[in-house]
Short mmCIF file of C-alpha atoms in Angstrom, two decimals:
data_model
loop_
_atom_site.label_atom_id
_atom_site.label_comp_id
_atom_site.label_asym_id
_atom_site.label_seq_id
_atom_site.Cartn_x
_atom_site.Cartn_y
_atom_site.Cartn_z
CA MET A 1 1.40 19.20 -17.89
CA GLU A 2 -0.11 16.80 -20.47
CA LYS A 3 -3.50 17.12 -18.81
CA ASN A 4 -3.32 20.92 -18.97
CA CYS A 5 -2.45 20.74 -22.69
CA LEU A 6 -5.40 18.48 -23.32
CA ASN A 7 -7.69 20.81 -21.40
CA THR A 8 -6.38 23.78 -23.37
CA PHE A 9 -6.86 21.93 -26.67
CA ALA A 10 -10.37 20.88 -25.69
CA LEU A 11 -11.20 24.48 -24.78
CA GLN A 12 -9.89 25.69 -28.13
CA ILE A 13 -11.99 23.10 -29.97
CA PHE A 14 -15.05 24.12 -27.95
CA LEU A 15 -14.54 27.82 -28.70
CA LEU A 16 -14.00 27.03 -32.39
CA LEU A 17 -17.21 25.02 -32.58
CA LEU A 18 -19.04 27.74 -30.69
CA THR A 19 -17.76 30.34 -33.15
CA ILE A 20 -18.78 28.20 -36.12
CA GLY A 21 -22.19 27.60 -34.59
CA ASN A 22 -22.73 31.31 -33.94
CA THR A 23 -21.62 32.12 -37.49
CA ILE A 24 -24.06 29.60 -38.94
CA ALA A 25 -26.83 30.89 -36.72
CA ALA A 26 -26.12 34.50 -37.70
CA SER A 27 -25.81 33.86 -41.44
CA PRO A 28 -28.96 33.71 -43.55
CA THR A 29 -29.32 30.59 -45.63
CA PHE A 30 -31.96 30.34 -48.33
CA THR A 31 -31.99 27.26 -50.54
CA ASP A 32 -33.55 27.06 -54.00
CA VAL A 33 -35.92 24.09 -53.64
CA THR A 34 -38.08 24.82 -56.70
CA GLU A 35 -37.33 21.60 -58.52
CA THR A 36 -37.50 19.28 -55.52
CA ALA A 37 -40.77 20.94 -54.46
CA GLY A 38 -42.30 19.97 -57.80
CA ILE A 39 -42.82 23.51 -59.06
CA GLN A 40 -42.30 23.74 -62.81
CA PHE A 41 -43.95 27.07 -63.51
CA ARG A 42 -42.28 29.36 -66.01
CA HIS A 43 -43.60 32.80 -66.79
CA ASN A 44 -44.32 33.54 -70.45
CA ASN A 45 -44.57 37.18 -71.53
CA GLY A 46 -45.43 36.45 -75.17
CA LYS A 47 -42.48 38.53 -76.34
CA THR A 48 -42.96 40.08 -79.80
CA GLU A 49 -40.80 42.07 -82.19
CA HIS A 50 -43.15 45.00 -81.61
CA LYS A 51 -42.24 44.97 -77.91
CA HIS A 52 -45.53 45.96 -76.34
CA ILE A 53 -44.95 47.52 -72.94
CA ILE A 54 -47.22 44.92 -71.31
CA GLU A 55 -44.58 42.27 -72.09
CA THR A 56 -42.02 43.66 -69.69
CA MET A 57 -44.15 43.92 -66.57
CA GLY A 58 -44.01 40.33 -65.40
CA SER A 59 -46.75 38.91 -63.20
CA GLY A 60 -47.57 38.05 -59.63
CA VAL A 61 -47.85 35.13 -57.25
CA VAL A 62 -49.99 34.41 -54.18
CA PHE A 63 -49.40 32.29 -51.09
CA PHE A 64 -52.78 31.28 -49.66
CA ASP A 65 -54.35 28.22 -48.04
CA TYR A 66 -57.13 27.59 -50.54
CA ASP A 67 -58.11 24.17 -49.09
CA THR A 68 -57.87 25.23 -45.39
CA ASP A 69 -55.55 22.37 -44.44
CA GLY A 70 -53.03 24.61 -42.68
CA ASP A 71 -50.46 24.69 -45.50
CA ALA A 72 -49.81 27.68 -47.75
CA ASP A 73 -50.57 26.84 -51.39
CA LEU A 74 -49.26 28.73 -54.43
CA TYR A 75 -51.05 30.48 -57.28
CA PHE A 76 -48.93 31.72 -60.19
CA VAL A 77 -50.21 34.30 -62.69
CA ASN A 78 -49.13 33.93 -66.31
CA SER A 79 -49.22 36.49 -69.14
CA GLY A 80 -48.51 35.63 -72.81
CA PRO A 81 -49.07 35.22 -75.59
CA VAL A 82 -49.89 38.76 -76.64
CA ARG A 83 -53.12 38.62 -78.62
CA GLU A 84 -54.97 41.05 -80.81
CA GLU A 85 -57.91 42.46 -78.90
CA THR A 86 -60.38 40.78 -81.26
CA GLN A 87 -59.08 37.29 -80.50
CA ASP A 88 -60.62 34.94 -77.98
CA PRO A 89 -58.33 34.57 -74.91
CA ALA A 90 -59.56 30.99 -74.52
CA GLN A 91 -57.57 30.04 -77.63
CA SER A 92 -54.40 30.11 -75.57
CA LYS A 93 -53.26 27.05 -73.66
CA LEU A 94 -51.03 29.13 -71.39
CA GLY A 95 -52.74 30.15 -68.20
CA ASN A 96 -52.42 30.65 -64.47
CA VAL A 97 -51.43 27.70 -62.29
CA LEU A 98 -52.53 26.60 -58.80
CA TYR A 99 -50.22 24.32 -56.82
CA ARG A 100 -51.54 22.51 -53.75
CA ASN A 101 -49.11 22.20 -50.85
CA GLU A 102 -48.99 18.53 -49.83
CA GLY A 103 -47.50 19.37 -46.42
CA ASP A 104 -44.33 17.36 -47.02
CA GLY A 105 -42.36 20.00 -48.92
CA HIS A 106 -43.93 19.04 -52.24
CA PHE A 107 -46.54 20.80 -54.42
CA ILE A 108 -49.00 19.35 -56.95
CA ASP A 109 -50.57 21.18 -59.92
CA VAL A 110 -54.37 21.18 -59.30
CA THR A 111 -55.30 23.94 -61.75
CA GLU A 112 -57.62 21.93 -63.91
CA THR A 113 -59.54 20.46 -61.00
CA ALA A 114 -59.76 23.80 -59.20
CA GLY A 115 -60.90 25.69 -62.30
CA VAL A 116 -58.68 28.76 -61.89
CA GLY A 117 -56.50 28.51 -65.02
CA ASP A 118 -57.44 31.93 -66.39
CA THR A 119 -55.87 32.50 -69.83
CA GLY A 120 -56.12 36.28 -69.94
CA TYR A 121 -52.93 38.35 -70.17
CA GLY A 122 -52.31 38.10 -66.43
CA MET A 123 -50.67 40.65 -64.18
CA ALA A 124 -51.58 40.02 -60.54
CA ALA A 125 -53.69 38.10 -58.07
CA SER A 126 -54.89 38.48 -54.50
CA ALA A 127 -56.69 36.14 -52.10
CA GLY A 128 -59.33 37.00 -49.50
CA ASP A 129 -62.55 35.64 -48.04
CA ILE A 130 -65.11 37.95 -49.65
CA ASP A 131 -68.17 36.06 -48.36
CA ASN A 132 -66.90 35.19 -44.85
CA ASP A 133 -67.52 31.49 -45.37
CA GLY A 134 -64.11 30.36 -44.14
CA ASP A 135 -62.19 29.90 -47.38
CA ALA A 136 -60.18 32.30 -49.53
CA ASP A 137 -61.53 33.58 -52.84
CA LEU A 138 -59.31 34.80 -55.66
CA TYR A 139 -59.13 38.06 -57.65
CA VAL A 140 -57.06 38.02 -60.86
CA ALA A 141 -55.92 41.31 -62.42
CA ASN A 142 -55.34 41.32 -66.19
CA PHE A 143 -54.48 43.47 -69.15
CA GLY A 144 -58.12 43.31 -70.12
CA ASN A 145 -61.03 41.92 -68.13
CA ASP A 146 -60.30 40.93 -64.54
CA ARG A 147 -61.59 37.72 -62.95
CA LEU A 148 -63.12 36.95 -59.56
CA TYR A 149 -63.26 33.33 -58.42
CA ARG A 150 -65.40 32.16 -55.49
CA ASN A 151 -63.94 29.31 -53.47
CA ASN A 152 -66.56 26.55 -53.25
CA GLY A 153 -64.89 24.94 -50.23
CA ASP A 154 -64.44 21.58 -51.97
CA GLY A 155 -61.21 22.23 -53.84
CA THR A 156 -62.93 23.99 -56.74
CA PHE A 157 -63.68 27.60 -57.66
CA THR A 158 -66.49 29.26 -59.63
CA ASP A 159 -65.97 32.29 -61.88
CA ILE A 160 -68.42 34.88 -60.48
CA THR A 161 -66.97 37.91 -62.29
CA GLU A 162 -70.15 38.98 -64.04
CA ILE A 163 -72.70 38.19 -61.35
CA ALA A 164 -70.49 39.89 -58.74
CA GLY A 165 -70.37 43.11 -60.79
CA ILE A 166 -66.61 43.05 -61.41
CA ASP A 167 -66.34 45.06 -64.62
CA ASN A 168 -62.79 46.42 -64.64
CA ASP A 169 -61.40 46.08 -68.18
CA LEU A 170 -58.54 48.55 -67.78
CA TRP A 171 -54.91 47.48 -67.45
CA SER A 172 -54.93 46.42 -63.80
CA ILE A 173 -51.72 45.49 -62.05
CA ALA A 174 -52.60 44.97 -58.37
CA ALA A 175 -55.59 44.11 -56.18
CA VAL A 176 -55.85 44.63 -52.42
CA TYR A 177 -58.51 43.41 -49.99
CA LEU A 178 -59.55 45.70 -47.14
CA ASP A 179 -62.63 46.50 -45.08
CA PHE A 180 -62.52 50.24 -45.65
CA ASP A 181 -65.98 50.91 -44.18
CA ALA A 182 -65.56 48.54 -41.19
CA ASP A 183 -68.83 46.72 -41.91
CA GLY A 184 -67.33 43.26 -41.50
CA ASP A 185 -66.78 42.23 -45.13
CA LEU A 186 -63.90 42.70 -47.53
CA ASP A 187 -63.85 45.35 -50.23
CA ILE A 188 -61.38 45.33 -53.14
CA PHE A 189 -59.09 48.14 -54.29
CA VAL A 190 -57.73 47.63 -57.83
CA VAL A 191 -54.70 49.52 -59.12
CA ASN A 192 -54.75 50.38 -62.84
CA TYR A 193 -51.65 51.38 -64.78
CA LEU A 194 -51.63 52.87 -68.30
CA VAL A 195 -53.86 53.42 -71.31
CA TYR A 196 -52.32 51.06 -73.83
CA ALA A 197 -53.52 49.38 -77.02
CA LEU A 198 -51.71 46.80 -79.13
CA SER A 199 -52.22 49.06 -82.15
CA MET A 200 -49.90 51.73 -80.75
CA PRO A 201 -46.64 52.30 -82.69
CA VAL A 202 -43.28 50.83 -81.75
CA THR A 203 -40.79 52.75 -79.62
CA THR A 204 -37.17 53.08 -80.68
CA TYR A 205 -34.02 54.15 -78.84
CA LYS A 206 -31.00 54.98 -81.01
CA GLY A 207 -32.71 53.06 -83.81
CA ILE A 208 -33.30 50.01 -81.62
CA VAL A 209 -36.85 48.82 -80.86
CA GLY A 210 -37.49 48.77 -77.13
CA TYR A 211 -40.28 49.03 -74.60
CA GLY A 212 -41.96 52.42 -74.35
CA HIS A 213 -41.42 54.68 -71.35
CA PRO A 214 -44.46 54.91 -69.03
CA ARG A 215 -44.51 58.69 -69.46
CA SER A 216 -45.38 58.08 -73.12
CA TYR A 217 -48.84 56.86 -72.11
CA GLU A 218 -51.73 58.26 -70.12
CA GLY A 219 -52.53 57.06 -66.64
CA THR A 220 -55.79 55.35 -65.74
CA PRO A 221 -58.18 55.67 -62.78
CA ASP A 222 -58.09 53.12 -59.98
CA VAL A 223 -61.12 51.16 -58.79
CA LEU A 224 -62.63 50.64 -55.34
CA TYR A 225 -65.21 47.87 -55.19
CA ARG A 226 -67.49 48.08 -52.16
CA ASN A 227 -68.71 44.69 -50.96
CA ASN A 228 -72.52 44.89 -50.86
CA GLY A 229 -72.72 41.85 -48.58
CA ASP A 230 -74.87 39.86 -51.01
CA GLY A 231 -72.18 38.51 -53.33
CA THR A 232 -72.02 41.65 -55.46
CA PHE A 233 -69.71 44.67 -55.61
CA THR A 234 -70.15 48.32 -56.62
CA ASN A 235 -67.35 50.55 -57.90
CA ILE A 236 -67.44 53.66 -55.68
CA ALA A 237 -63.94 54.95 -56.45
CA GLU A 238 -65.13 58.33 -57.70
CA THR A 239 -67.37 59.14 -54.75
CA ALA A 240 -64.77 57.75 -52.33
CA GLY A 241 -62.09 60.00 -53.85
CA VAL A 242 -59.55 57.37 -54.90
CA THR A 243 -59.35 57.63 -58.70
CA ASN A 244 -56.71 60.26 -59.68
CA PRO A 245 -56.61 59.32 -63.40
CA SER A 246 -54.40 62.21 -64.50
CA GLU A 247 -51.71 61.34 -61.94
CA GLY A 248 -52.16 57.60 -62.01
CA ARG A 249 -49.82 55.01 -63.52
CA GLY A 250 -50.30 52.83 -60.46
CA MET A 251 -48.06 49.81 -59.96
CA ALA A 252 -48.83 48.62 -56.44
CA ALA A 253 -50.87 49.37 -53.35
CA ILE A 254 -51.13 48.34 -49.74
CA ALA A 255 -53.85 48.92 -47.16
CA CYS A 256 -52.52 49.86 -43.74
CA ASP A 257 -53.77 51.94 -40.82
CA TYR A 258 -50.77 54.27 -40.73
CA ASP A 259 -52.24 56.70 -38.16
CA ASN A 260 -53.76 54.07 -35.83
CA ASP A 261 -57.28 55.54 -35.99
CA GLY A 262 -58.92 52.17 -36.65
CA PHE A 263 -59.61 52.69 -40.37
CA PRO A 264 -57.39 51.23 -43.13
CA ASP A 265 -55.68 53.77 -45.36
CA ILE A 266 -54.41 53.04 -48.87
CA TYR A 267 -50.91 53.76 -50.14
CA VAL A 268 -50.45 53.63 -53.93
CA ALA A 269 -47.04 53.36 -55.60
CA ASN A 270 -47.08 55.13 -58.99
CA ASP A 271 -44.59 54.81 -61.82
CA THR A 272 -42.93 58.21 -62.52
CA ASN A 273 -45.76 60.09 -60.77
CA ARG A 274 -46.01 61.04 -57.12
CA ASN A 275 -47.32 58.32 -54.89
CA PHE A 276 -50.71 58.60 -53.17
CA MET A 277 -51.59 58.23 -49.50
CA TYR A 278 -55.35 57.95 -49.25
CA HIS A 279 -56.31 58.74 -45.68
CA ASN A 280 -59.53 56.99 -44.68
CA ASN A 281 -61.90 59.64 -43.30
CA GLY A 282 -64.10 57.02 -41.66
CA ASP A 283 -67.22 58.12 -43.56
CA GLY A 284 -66.73 56.19 -46.80
CA THR A 285 -64.41 58.76 -48.34
CA PHE A 286 -60.65 59.22 -48.59
CA THR A 287 -58.35 62.25 -48.82
CA ASP A 288 -54.98 62.09 -50.55
CA GLU A 289 -52.55 63.32 -47.86
CA SER A 290 -49.33 62.37 -49.65
CA LEU A 291 -48.12 65.94 -50.14
CA PHE A 292 -48.87 66.94 -46.57
CA ILE A 293 -47.30 63.99 -44.77
CA GLY A 294 -44.26 63.49 -46.99
CA VAL A 295 -44.78 60.24 -48.91
CA GLY A 296 -45.54 61.56 -52.41
CA TYR A 297 -41.94 62.32 -53.38
CA ASP A 298 -38.50 61.37 -52.13
CA GLU A 299 -36.45 63.69 -49.92
CA LYS A 300 -35.28 65.65 -52.99
CA GLY A 301 -38.84 66.29 -54.15
CA VAL A 302 -38.56 63.82 -57.03
CA ALA A 303 -41.43 61.62 -58.22
CA GLU A 304 -39.78 58.22 -58.41
CA GLY A 305 -40.50 55.30 -60.70
CA SER A 306 -42.16 53.30 -57.93
CA MET A 307 -42.87 49.61 -58.53
CA GLY A 308 -43.75 47.87 -55.27
CA VAL A 309 -44.48 48.67 -51.64
CA ASP A 310 -44.73 47.04 -48.23
CA ALA A 311 -45.59 48.28 -44.74
CA GLY A 312 -44.18 47.33 -41.35
CA ASP A 313 -42.76 48.72 -38.11
CA TYR A 314 -39.07 48.43 -38.98
CA ASN A 315 -37.78 50.45 -36.01
CA GLY A 316 -40.06 49.08 -33.30
CA ASP A 317 -41.74 52.35 -32.32
CA GLY A 318 -45.30 51.09 -32.75
CA TRP A 319 -46.03 52.91 -36.04
CA PHE A 320 -46.14 51.40 -39.52
CA ASP A 321 -43.47 52.55 -41.96
CA PHE A 322 -43.31 52.06 -45.75
CA ILE A 323 -40.64 50.60 -48.00
CA VAL A 324 -41.00 51.45 -51.70
CA ALA A 325 -39.00 49.83 -54.50
CA ASN A 326 -38.12 52.21 -57.31
CA SER A 327 -36.35 52.32 -60.66
CA GLU A 328 -33.14 53.51 -59.03
CA LYS A 329 -33.25 52.98 -55.27
CA ALA A 330 -35.49 51.85 -52.49
CA THR A 331 -37.14 54.54 -50.38
CA LEU A 332 -37.81 54.00 -46.68
CA TYR A 333 -40.46 56.29 -45.20
CA LYS A 334 -40.30 56.43 -41.39
CA ASN A 335 -43.63 57.11 -39.70
CA GLU A 336 -43.48 59.91 -37.12
CA GLU A 337 -46.43 58.92 -34.90
CA GLY A 338 -48.95 59.12 -37.73
CA LEU A 339 -48.43 62.85 -38.24
CA PHE A 340 -45.93 62.79 -41.09
CA PHE A 341 -43.17 60.64 -42.63
CA VAL A 342 -39.42 61.19 -42.94
CA ASP A 343 -37.31 59.79 -45.78
CA ALA A 344 -34.95 57.55 -43.80
CA THR A 345 -33.36 55.82 -46.80
CA ALA A 346 -29.87 57.27 -46.38
CA ASP A 347 -29.83 57.05 -42.58
CA SER A 348 -30.92 53.41 -42.71
CA GLY A 349 -28.09 52.44 -45.05
CA LEU A 350 -30.41 51.38 -47.87
CA GLU A 351 -29.68 54.15 -50.36
CA GLN A 352 -26.27 53.18 -51.75
CA PRO A 353 -26.78 49.38 -51.92
CA THR A 354 -30.10 49.72 -53.76
CA LEU A 355 -29.09 52.59 -56.08
CA PRO A 356 -27.69 50.44 -58.94
CA PHE A 357 -30.80 48.23 -59.07
CA VAL A 358 -34.34 48.51 -60.37
CA GLY A 359 -36.42 47.23 -57.48
CA PHE A 360 -39.83 45.67 -58.07
CA SER A 361 -40.87 43.70 -55.00
CA PRO A 362 -39.88 44.80 -51.50
CA LEU A 363 -40.88 42.67 -48.51
CA PHE A 364 -40.56 43.33 -44.80
CA LEU A 365 -39.78 40.00 -43.12
CA ASP A 366 -37.94 38.74 -40.06
CA TYR A 367 -35.91 36.05 -41.83
CA ASP A 368 -33.66 35.34 -38.82
CA ASN A 369 -36.39 35.54 -36.13
CA ASP A 370 -34.53 38.09 -34.03
CA GLY A 371 -37.60 40.33 -33.65
CA HIS A 372 -36.54 42.98 -36.18
CA LEU A 373 -38.01 43.36 -39.67
CA ASP A 374 -35.44 42.71 -42.37
CA MET A 375 -35.99 43.51 -46.05
CA PHE A 376 -35.94 41.48 -49.28
CA CYS A 377 -36.23 42.95 -52.77
CA ALA A 378 -36.61 41.30 -56.18
CA ASN A 379 -34.75 43.32 -58.82
CA GLY A 380 -34.76 43.49 -62.61
CA HIS A 381 -34.70 46.18 -65.29
CA PRO A 382 -37.90 46.74 -67.35
CA GLN A 383 -36.01 47.48 -70.58
CA ASP A 384 -34.61 44.35 -72.25
CA VAL A 385 -32.22 46.30 -74.51
CA ILE A 386 -30.73 48.35 -71.68
CA ASP A 387 -27.45 46.37 -71.92
CA ILE A 388 -27.06 47.70 -75.48
CA LEU A 389 -28.18 51.26 -74.75
CA THR A 390 -25.90 51.81 -71.74
CA ASP A 391 -22.64 50.40 -70.41
CA HIS A 392 -23.58 50.49 -66.74
CA GLU A 393 -27.03 48.89 -66.51
CA THR A 394 -28.22 45.34 -67.06
CA TYR A 395 -31.59 43.74 -67.77
CA ALA A 396 -31.05 40.79 -65.43
CA GLN A 397 -30.11 41.73 -61.87
CA ARG A 398 -29.57 39.85 -58.63
CA ASP A 399 -32.03 40.09 -55.76
CA GLN A 400 -31.06 41.51 -52.37
CA LEU A 401 -31.52 40.69 -48.69
CA PHE A 402 -30.93 43.25 -45.94
CA ARG A 403 -30.57 42.47 -42.23
CA ASN A 404 -32.11 44.86 -39.72
CA ASN A 405 -29.38 45.72 -37.21
CA GLY A 406 -31.92 46.66 -34.53
CA ASP A 407 -30.80 50.28 -34.42
CA GLY A 408 -32.72 51.66 -37.40
CA SER A 409 -30.07 50.62 -39.92
CA TYR A 410 -29.73 47.81 -42.47
CA THR A 411 -26.81 45.75 -43.75
CA ASP A 412 -26.75 44.06 -47.16
CA VAL A 413 -26.24 40.34 -46.44
CA SER A 414 -27.01 39.08 -49.95
CA GLU A 415 -23.57 37.56 -50.40
CA THR A 416 -24.12 35.15 -47.51
CA ALA A 417 -27.81 34.54 -48.17
CA GLY A 418 -27.35 31.58 -50.51
CA ALA A 419 -26.36 30.77 -54.08
CA TYR A 420 -29.61 32.15 -55.50
CA PHE A 421 -28.57 35.70 -54.61
CA THR A 422 -25.53 35.49 -56.90
CA VAL A 423 -27.55 34.78 -60.06
CA PRO A 424 -28.83 37.73 -62.14
CA LEU A 425 -32.49 37.24 -63.11
CA VAL A 426 -35.26 39.53 -64.34
CA GLY A 427 -36.99 39.80 -60.97
CA ARG A 428 -40.55 41.03 -60.72
CA ALA A 429 -42.92 39.72 -58.05
CA ALA A 430 -42.34 38.13 -54.65
CA ALA A 431 -44.42 36.75 -51.81
CA MET A 432 -43.64 35.11 -48.48
CA ALA A 433 -45.00 32.37 -46.24
CA ASP A 434 -43.80 29.65 -43.92
CA TYR A 435 -44.84 27.07 -46.49
CA ASP A 436 -43.29 24.14 -44.59
CA ASN A 437 -44.57 25.30 -41.16
CA ASP A 438 -41.14 25.03 -39.57
CA GLY A 439 -41.20 28.48 -37.98
CA ASP A 440 -39.34 30.69 -40.45
CA THR A 441 -40.25 32.75 -43.50
CA ASP A 442 -39.76 31.36 -47.00
CA ILE A 443 -39.93 33.37 -50.24
CA VAL A 444 -41.25 32.73 -53.75
CA ILE A 445 -40.07 34.91 -56.65
CA MET A 446 -41.54 35.45 -60.11
CA ASN A 447 -39.07 36.34 -62.84
CA SER A 448 -40.15 37.82 -66.18
CA ASN A 449 -40.16 35.23 -68.97
CA GLN A 450 -38.13 32.94 -66.72
CA ARG A 451 -38.75 30.24 -64.15
CA ALA A 452 -40.33 30.93 -60.78
CA VAL A 453 -38.14 30.26 -57.73
CA LEU A 454 -39.06 28.93 -54.28
CA LEU A 455 -36.50 29.76 -51.58
CA ARG A 456 -36.65 27.72 -48.40
CA ASN A 457 -35.37 29.39 -45.25
CA ASP A 458 -32.97 26.95 -43.59
CA SER A 459 -31.74 29.00 -40.65
CA GLY A 460 -34.45 31.31 -39.33
CA ASN A 461 -35.94 28.74 -36.95
CA LEU A 462 -32.67 28.43 -35.07
CA LYS A 463 -34.23 31.16 -32.95
CA ASN A 464 -37.58 31.06 -31.21
CA TRP A 465 -40.85 32.17 -32.78
CA VAL A 466 -44.62 32.14 -32.55
CA GLY A 467 -47.12 32.21 -35.42
CA ILE A 468 -50.63 33.62 -35.28
CA LYS A 469 -53.65 33.08 -37.48
CA LEU A 470 -56.66 35.31 -36.84
CA VAL A 471 -60.27 34.30 -37.49
CA GLY A 472 -62.78 37.13 -37.44
CA ARG A 473 -66.42 36.86 -36.41
CA ARG A 474 -67.71 40.42 -36.14
CA SER A 475 -64.78 41.60 -38.25
CA ASN A 476 -63.98 40.08 -41.65
CA ARG A 477 -63.15 36.38 -41.45
CA ASP A 478 -59.48 36.85 -42.49
CA GLY A 479 -58.86 39.38 -39.74
CA ILE A 480 -57.51 41.85 -42.32
CA GLY A 481 -56.95 45.20 -40.61
CA ALA A 482 -56.51 43.69 -37.13
CA LYS A 483 -53.39 44.69 -35.16
CA VAL A 484 -51.41 42.28 -33.03
CA ARG A 485 -49.05 43.46 -30.28
CA LEU A 486 -46.67 40.88 -28.85
CA VAL A 487 -44.49 41.40 -25.79
CA ALA A 488 -41.52 39.09 -25.18
CA GLY A 489 -38.47 39.84 -23.08
CA GLY A 490 -39.82 43.31 -22.41
CA THR A 491 -39.79 44.18 -26.13
CA THR A 492 -42.99 44.95 -28.04
CA GLN A 493 -43.60 44.05 -31.68
CA ILE A 494 -46.65 45.16 -33.65
CA ARG A 495 -48.00 43.71 -36.87
CA GLU A 496 -51.17 44.21 -38.90
CA VAL A 497 -52.89 41.54 -40.96
CA LYS A 498 -52.73 42.99 -44.44
CA SER A 499 -53.52 42.10 -48.03
CA GLY A 500 -51.25 43.04 -50.87
CA SER A 501 -47.53 43.68 -50.59
CA SER A 502 -44.49 43.91 -52.82
CA TYR A 503 -45.64 43.93 -56.48
CA ALA A 504 -48.71 42.22 -58.03
CA SER A 505 -48.72 39.57 -55.30
CA GLY A 506 -50.04 38.39 -51.96
CA SER A 507 -48.34 36.77 -48.98
CA ASP A 508 -49.65 34.38 -46.35
CA MET A 509 -51.76 36.37 -43.90
CA ARG A 510 -50.58 34.42 -40.89
CA LEU A 511 -48.28 36.53 -38.73
CA LEU A 512 -44.88 35.11 -37.77
CA PHE A 513 -43.09 36.79 -34.86
CA GLY A 514 -39.39 36.17 -34.25
CA LEU A 515 -38.53 35.93 -30.54
CA GLY A 516 -34.75 35.61 -30.59
CA GLU A 517 -33.60 33.81 -27.44
CA ASN A 518 -36.76 34.54 -25.43
CA GLN A 519 -38.29 31.41 -23.95
CA HIS A 520 -41.87 32.61 -23.60
CA VAL A 521 -44.29 35.32 -24.70
CA GLU A 522 -45.51 37.56 -21.90
CA LYS A 523 -48.56 38.97 -23.63
CA ILE A 524 -50.36 39.05 -26.97
CA THR A 525 -52.97 41.76 -27.59
CA ILE A 526 -55.27 41.69 -30.62
CA VAL A 527 -57.18 44.80 -31.62
CA TRP A 528 -59.78 43.76 -34.15
CA GLN A 529 -60.92 46.26 -36.75
CA ARG A 530 -64.46 46.44 -35.36
CA GLY A 531 -63.20 47.42 -31.92
CA THR A 532 -62.91 44.18 -29.94
CA THR A 533 -59.71 43.74 -27.93
CA GLN A 534 -58.42 40.36 -26.75
CA GLU A 535 -55.41 39.44 -24.62
CA LEU A 536 -53.46 36.23 -24.09
CA GLU A 537 -50.75 35.87 -21.45
CA SER A 538 -47.85 33.45 -20.89
CA VAL A 539 -48.01 31.94 -24.38
CA SER A 540 -45.79 28.97 -25.23
CA ILE A 541 -43.28 29.46 -28.02
CA ASN A 542 -42.48 27.69 -31.32
CA GLN A 543 -46.08 27.01 -32.29
CA TYR A 544 -48.86 28.36 -34.48
CA LEU A 545 -51.91 29.75 -32.67
CA THR A 546 -55.37 30.27 -34.11
CA ILE A 547 -57.15 33.09 -32.33
CA VAL A 548 -60.89 33.56 -32.92
CA GLU A 549 -62.44 36.97 -32.41
CA SER A 550 -64.64 37.27 -29.34
CA GLU A 551 -68.24 38.20 -30.10
CA GLU A 552 -68.61 40.20 -26.89
#
């Protein structure tokens, strides 16, 4: 009798521990490790009583391995102070900051040594190997003249803006690397926003000075820099058909081969104008197909205030879908085999949870490594007096994390994601990387005129995974535009190496596949942009692989 009671008690304890363990494994846990990681960056928007609209935009952040040591480093873009156009930007001591990842969870400020502390009014940055020499170069987008830094391979960079032919002096807010003409080197697409000058008059709402509405200003044409292969670039946006100045007001862009024809297309998120889908015709030109394939407006035919965008196969059907963060709700466009898109926001369960927020930076990521793409979004209102003007909106807002249920729907799991998700901040940019190489995806967030935040994922690697870094030979060195298909447990996942995502930022270009409980990978297939296909079979799990493009 006593023995049976003990056995029953032991069984109860075992079941309780099993339940607790399963709960911990199923619950996302992100920890704010900014301070312990040594990151002290704080964004400065140079706020003035005039309230120039540039002050409210915030700025971006990039995860990239600038010193090729296998660890993702961090580059933060700063903005203020706001200067009169006749002043020398070099007079400011505030600038962008590069942190080197020491590989032990700690970062060190190496800006001065590296030479990338641009002091322009910064908006965005993007990293890519423009000269195929094995290290990532850096494009900085500004309100004013942009900057292009060549990585010297010794921990330093050289400003090659002028000699490279980078002459964009419009208000740029995003830069994306892609090889649009499939010639083996990276081109650069730059998104420009509004025509704005510091001499423009103040904007008032009910007698209160606030930031002007984007519809109060003209849009500007975007820029496509073709890589000439000799260290210089030529702006061919007009002949390529990707300018659209009258319908511009671009906020973000992403290059992605949505129709699987081998050529990267460009999706542009516009603020209060319809979004663009530039289909790559394969002959050096693009055609805007947004109205024909259903990604220009939402399901009600409304041009949304789009801020950021990301691409990924959220429903596992082998086609890349788009998530767009807007001023009222996120919009999920489901790809119907490259022919057209369907607004799946309501059906996916994303409409109501995102409706009260102003989303800036959406990211597709598999935070729990179950093989399904979840979604993170950094939120924050652009109008700092909105709390006074209305009784139902706030300037600072909390960020959100959504779990993919594996059936085409999402569940808001922000409340169990960690303490950070309970704190309202003025969220703007976000990027992701496995910065500590432990097999799960971490997130860095830029908040307007507030501190940056590094969130460490402390639960994703409880499930199996495999990471992949591609090195191109015939294709561009970064492997941008290459597709990777992974089969594990009879389930296929597809990813594309891409530049640019969320808002004004760039994530680590290594691909991290969650495998759930699967103990091995049956097959990995890489389709490089220049046509080469490679296959690996019976791949071991829980490791990073570097796969070099075959020259055959």
